[in-house]
Coordinates of C-alpha atoms in Angstrom, one line a residue:
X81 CA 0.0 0.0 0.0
X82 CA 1.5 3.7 -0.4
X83 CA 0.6 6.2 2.0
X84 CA -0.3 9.8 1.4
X85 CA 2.5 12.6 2.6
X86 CA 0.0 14.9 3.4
X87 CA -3.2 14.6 4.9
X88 CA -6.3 16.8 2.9
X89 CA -8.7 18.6 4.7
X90 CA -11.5 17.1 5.9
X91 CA -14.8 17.3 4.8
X92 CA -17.7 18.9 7.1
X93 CA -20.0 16.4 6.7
X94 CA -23.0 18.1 7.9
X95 CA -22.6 21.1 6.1
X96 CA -22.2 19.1 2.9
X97 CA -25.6 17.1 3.5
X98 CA -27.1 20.6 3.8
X99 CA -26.6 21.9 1.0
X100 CA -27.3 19.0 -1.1
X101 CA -30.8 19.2 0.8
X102 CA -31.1 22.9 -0.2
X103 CA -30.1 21.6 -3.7
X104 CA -33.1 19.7 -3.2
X105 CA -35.3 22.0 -2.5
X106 CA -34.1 24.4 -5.0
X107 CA -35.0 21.3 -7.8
X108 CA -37.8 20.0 -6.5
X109 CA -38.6 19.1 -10.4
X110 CA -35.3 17.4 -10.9
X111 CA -34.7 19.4 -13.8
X112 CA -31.1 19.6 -13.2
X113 CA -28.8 17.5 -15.0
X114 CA -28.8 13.7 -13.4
X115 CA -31.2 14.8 -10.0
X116 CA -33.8 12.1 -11.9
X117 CA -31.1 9.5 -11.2
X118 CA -29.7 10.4 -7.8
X119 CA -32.4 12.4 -6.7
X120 CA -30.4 14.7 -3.6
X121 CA -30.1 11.1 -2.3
X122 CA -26.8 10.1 0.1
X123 CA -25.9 7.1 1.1
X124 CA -24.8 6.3 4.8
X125 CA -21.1 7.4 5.6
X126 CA -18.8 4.2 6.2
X127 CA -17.0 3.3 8.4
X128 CA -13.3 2.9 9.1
X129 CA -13.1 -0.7 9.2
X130 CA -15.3 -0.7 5.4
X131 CA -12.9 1.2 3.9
X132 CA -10.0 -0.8 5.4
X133 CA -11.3 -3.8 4.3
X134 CA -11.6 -2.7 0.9
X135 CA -8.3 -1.5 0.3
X136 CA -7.0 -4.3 2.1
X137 CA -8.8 -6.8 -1.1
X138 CA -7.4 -4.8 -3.5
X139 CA -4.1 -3.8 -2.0
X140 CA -4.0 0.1 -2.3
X141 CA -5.0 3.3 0.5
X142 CA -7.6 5.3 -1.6
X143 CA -7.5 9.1 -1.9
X144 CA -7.0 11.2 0.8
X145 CA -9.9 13.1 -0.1
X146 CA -12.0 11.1 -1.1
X147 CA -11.6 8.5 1.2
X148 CA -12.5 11.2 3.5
X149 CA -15.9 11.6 2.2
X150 CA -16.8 8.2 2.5
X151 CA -16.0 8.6 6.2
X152 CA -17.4 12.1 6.6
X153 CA -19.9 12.6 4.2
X154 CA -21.8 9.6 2.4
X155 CA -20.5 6.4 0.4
X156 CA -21.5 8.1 -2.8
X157 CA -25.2 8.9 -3.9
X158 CA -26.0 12.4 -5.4
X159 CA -23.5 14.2 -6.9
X160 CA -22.1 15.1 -10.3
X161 CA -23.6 14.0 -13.7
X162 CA -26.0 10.4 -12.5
X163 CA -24.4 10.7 -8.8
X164 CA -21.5 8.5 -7.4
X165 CA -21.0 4.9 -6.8
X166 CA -21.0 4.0 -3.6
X167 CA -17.8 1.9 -2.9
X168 CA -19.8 -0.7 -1.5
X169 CA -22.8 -0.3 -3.5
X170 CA -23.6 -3.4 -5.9
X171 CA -24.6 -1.8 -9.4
X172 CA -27.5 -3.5 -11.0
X173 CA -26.5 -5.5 -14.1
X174 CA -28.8 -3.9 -15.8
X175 CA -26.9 -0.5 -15.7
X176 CA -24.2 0.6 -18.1
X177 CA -21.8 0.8 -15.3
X178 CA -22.2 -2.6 -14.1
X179 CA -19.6 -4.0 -16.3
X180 CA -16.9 -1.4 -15.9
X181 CA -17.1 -1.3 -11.7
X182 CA -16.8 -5.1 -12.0
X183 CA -13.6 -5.1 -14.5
X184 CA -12.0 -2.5 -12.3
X185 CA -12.6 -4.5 -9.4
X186 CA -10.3 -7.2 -10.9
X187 CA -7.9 -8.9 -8.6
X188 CA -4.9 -6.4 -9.1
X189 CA -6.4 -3.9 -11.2
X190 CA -6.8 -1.4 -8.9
X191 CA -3.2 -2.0 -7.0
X192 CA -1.9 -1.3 -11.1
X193 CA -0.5 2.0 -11.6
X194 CA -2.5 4.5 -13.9
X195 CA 0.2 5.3 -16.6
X196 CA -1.2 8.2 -18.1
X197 CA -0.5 12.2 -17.2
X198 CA -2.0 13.8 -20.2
X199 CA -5.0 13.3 -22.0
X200 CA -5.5 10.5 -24.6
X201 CA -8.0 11.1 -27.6
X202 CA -10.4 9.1 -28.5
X203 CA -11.9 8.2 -31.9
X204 CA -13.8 11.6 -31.9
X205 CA -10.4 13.7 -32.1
X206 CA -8.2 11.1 -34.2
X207 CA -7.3 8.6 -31.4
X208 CA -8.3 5.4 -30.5
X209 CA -11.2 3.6 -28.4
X210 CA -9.0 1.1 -26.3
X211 CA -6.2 2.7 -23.6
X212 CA -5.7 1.5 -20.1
X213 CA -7.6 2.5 -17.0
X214 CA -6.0 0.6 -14.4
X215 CA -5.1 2.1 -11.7
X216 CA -8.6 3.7 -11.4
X217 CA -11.9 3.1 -9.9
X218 CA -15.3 4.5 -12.1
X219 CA -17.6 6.3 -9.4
X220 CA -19.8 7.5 -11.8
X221 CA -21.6 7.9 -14.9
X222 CA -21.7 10.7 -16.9
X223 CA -23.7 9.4 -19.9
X224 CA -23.6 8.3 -23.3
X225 CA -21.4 5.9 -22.8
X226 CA -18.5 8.4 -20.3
X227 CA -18.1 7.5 -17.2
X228 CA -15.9 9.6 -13.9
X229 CA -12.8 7.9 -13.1
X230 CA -11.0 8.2 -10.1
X231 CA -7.3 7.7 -10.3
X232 CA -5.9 5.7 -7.3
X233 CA -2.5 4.4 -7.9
X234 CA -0.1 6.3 -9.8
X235 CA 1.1 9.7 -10.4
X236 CA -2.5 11.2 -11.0
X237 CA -4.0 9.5 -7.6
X238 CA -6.9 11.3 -6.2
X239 CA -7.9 13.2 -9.5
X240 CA -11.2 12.7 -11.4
X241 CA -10.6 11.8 -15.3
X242 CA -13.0 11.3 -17.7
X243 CA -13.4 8.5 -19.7
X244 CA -15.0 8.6 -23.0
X245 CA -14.3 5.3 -25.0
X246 CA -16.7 6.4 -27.8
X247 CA -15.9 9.8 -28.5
X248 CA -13.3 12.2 -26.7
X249 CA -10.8 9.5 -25.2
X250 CA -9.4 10.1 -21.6
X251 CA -9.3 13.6 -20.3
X252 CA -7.7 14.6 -17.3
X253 CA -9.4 16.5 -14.2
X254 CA -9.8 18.4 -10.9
X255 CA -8.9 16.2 -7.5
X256 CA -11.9 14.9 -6.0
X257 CA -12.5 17.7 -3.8
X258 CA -12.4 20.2 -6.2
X259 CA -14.4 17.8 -8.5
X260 CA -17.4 17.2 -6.3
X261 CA -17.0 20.9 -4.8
X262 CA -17.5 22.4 -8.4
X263 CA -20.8 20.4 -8.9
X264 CA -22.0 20.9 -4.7
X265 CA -21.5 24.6 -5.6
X266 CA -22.8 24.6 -8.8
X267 CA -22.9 26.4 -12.5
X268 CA -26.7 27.5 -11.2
X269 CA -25.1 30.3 -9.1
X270 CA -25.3 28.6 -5.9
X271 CA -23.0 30.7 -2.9
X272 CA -20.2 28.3 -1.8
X273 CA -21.0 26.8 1.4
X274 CA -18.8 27.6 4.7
X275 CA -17.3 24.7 5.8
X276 CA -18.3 22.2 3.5
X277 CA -15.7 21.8 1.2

């Protein structure tokens, strides 16, 4: 396992379930993009010993950050684009995530270092479909076939790339803080939130 040299704020758990309530309120039409899917919905914080346990199977320390929402703050639910995975959350086979959770859950594929640091296009800007994601765990989907990936071994660890097999490739991204903090905050002109973030 490698261990993080510096430890990331923490999150203030109750200020972040706030304002996704407000968020809530403020779409009570979930018109906003994804609030269908996740509908201002958290899931339950976990505990330490979850978390343990999980990097333990797959032999890595996830994120400072985000492991500290999944302590703090909820093991995923609503959030950016369709929400985040929770990391102990079974995805329905019927979803288009199912099968990409399960390959990154391989034995090994997580403890694999992510080898990129720049973007790679896809098929939409001249590249190709196929490049390699270990190293990273998908917490979410964005649509059309693009999913969030958070990196969590290698050099980009802890940052939110997005992967778009069928058009735009891999694209790199904010940390997870800044990532969720962006969409908790929001392009609708929400104030920032004391505290929670």
């Amino acid at each position: 396992m490698t261990t993080s040299p510096a430890s990331p704020p923490s999150w203030d758990g109750a200020a972040v379930r706030g304002r996704v309530a407000a968020m809530a309120r403020e779409d009570a039409g979930l018109r906003r993009f994804g609030a269908a899917t996740h509908r201002y919905r958290l899931r339950p914080a976990l505990e330490e010993a979850d978390v343990r346990a999980f990097e333990r199977r797959h032999g890595v320390e996830l994120p400072g950050s985000y492991r500290r929402f999944l302590l703090h703050v909820a093991d995923g639910g609503a959030g950016p684009h369709h929400g985040i995975v929770g990391l102990t959350e079974d995805v329905d086979e019927d979803e288009a995530l199912h099968d990409v959770r399960q390959e990154d859950l391989q034995p090994g594929t997580l403890a694999t270092p992510f080898p990129h640091t720049r973007a790679h296009p896809g098929p939409g800007k001249g590249g190709e479909a196929t490049y390699a994601v270990h190293g990273t765990l998908v917490i979410g989907e964005i649509g059309c076939g693009a999913f969030s990936r958070l990196v969590v071994t290698g050099a980009q660890a802890g940052r939110v790339w997005c992967d778009d097999p069928l058009w735009g490739g891999l694209t790199p991204g904010p940390d997870f803080r800044a990532w969720y903090g962006a969409w908790l905050n929001g392009p609708e002109g929400a104030r920032p939130v004391p505290g929670a973030l």
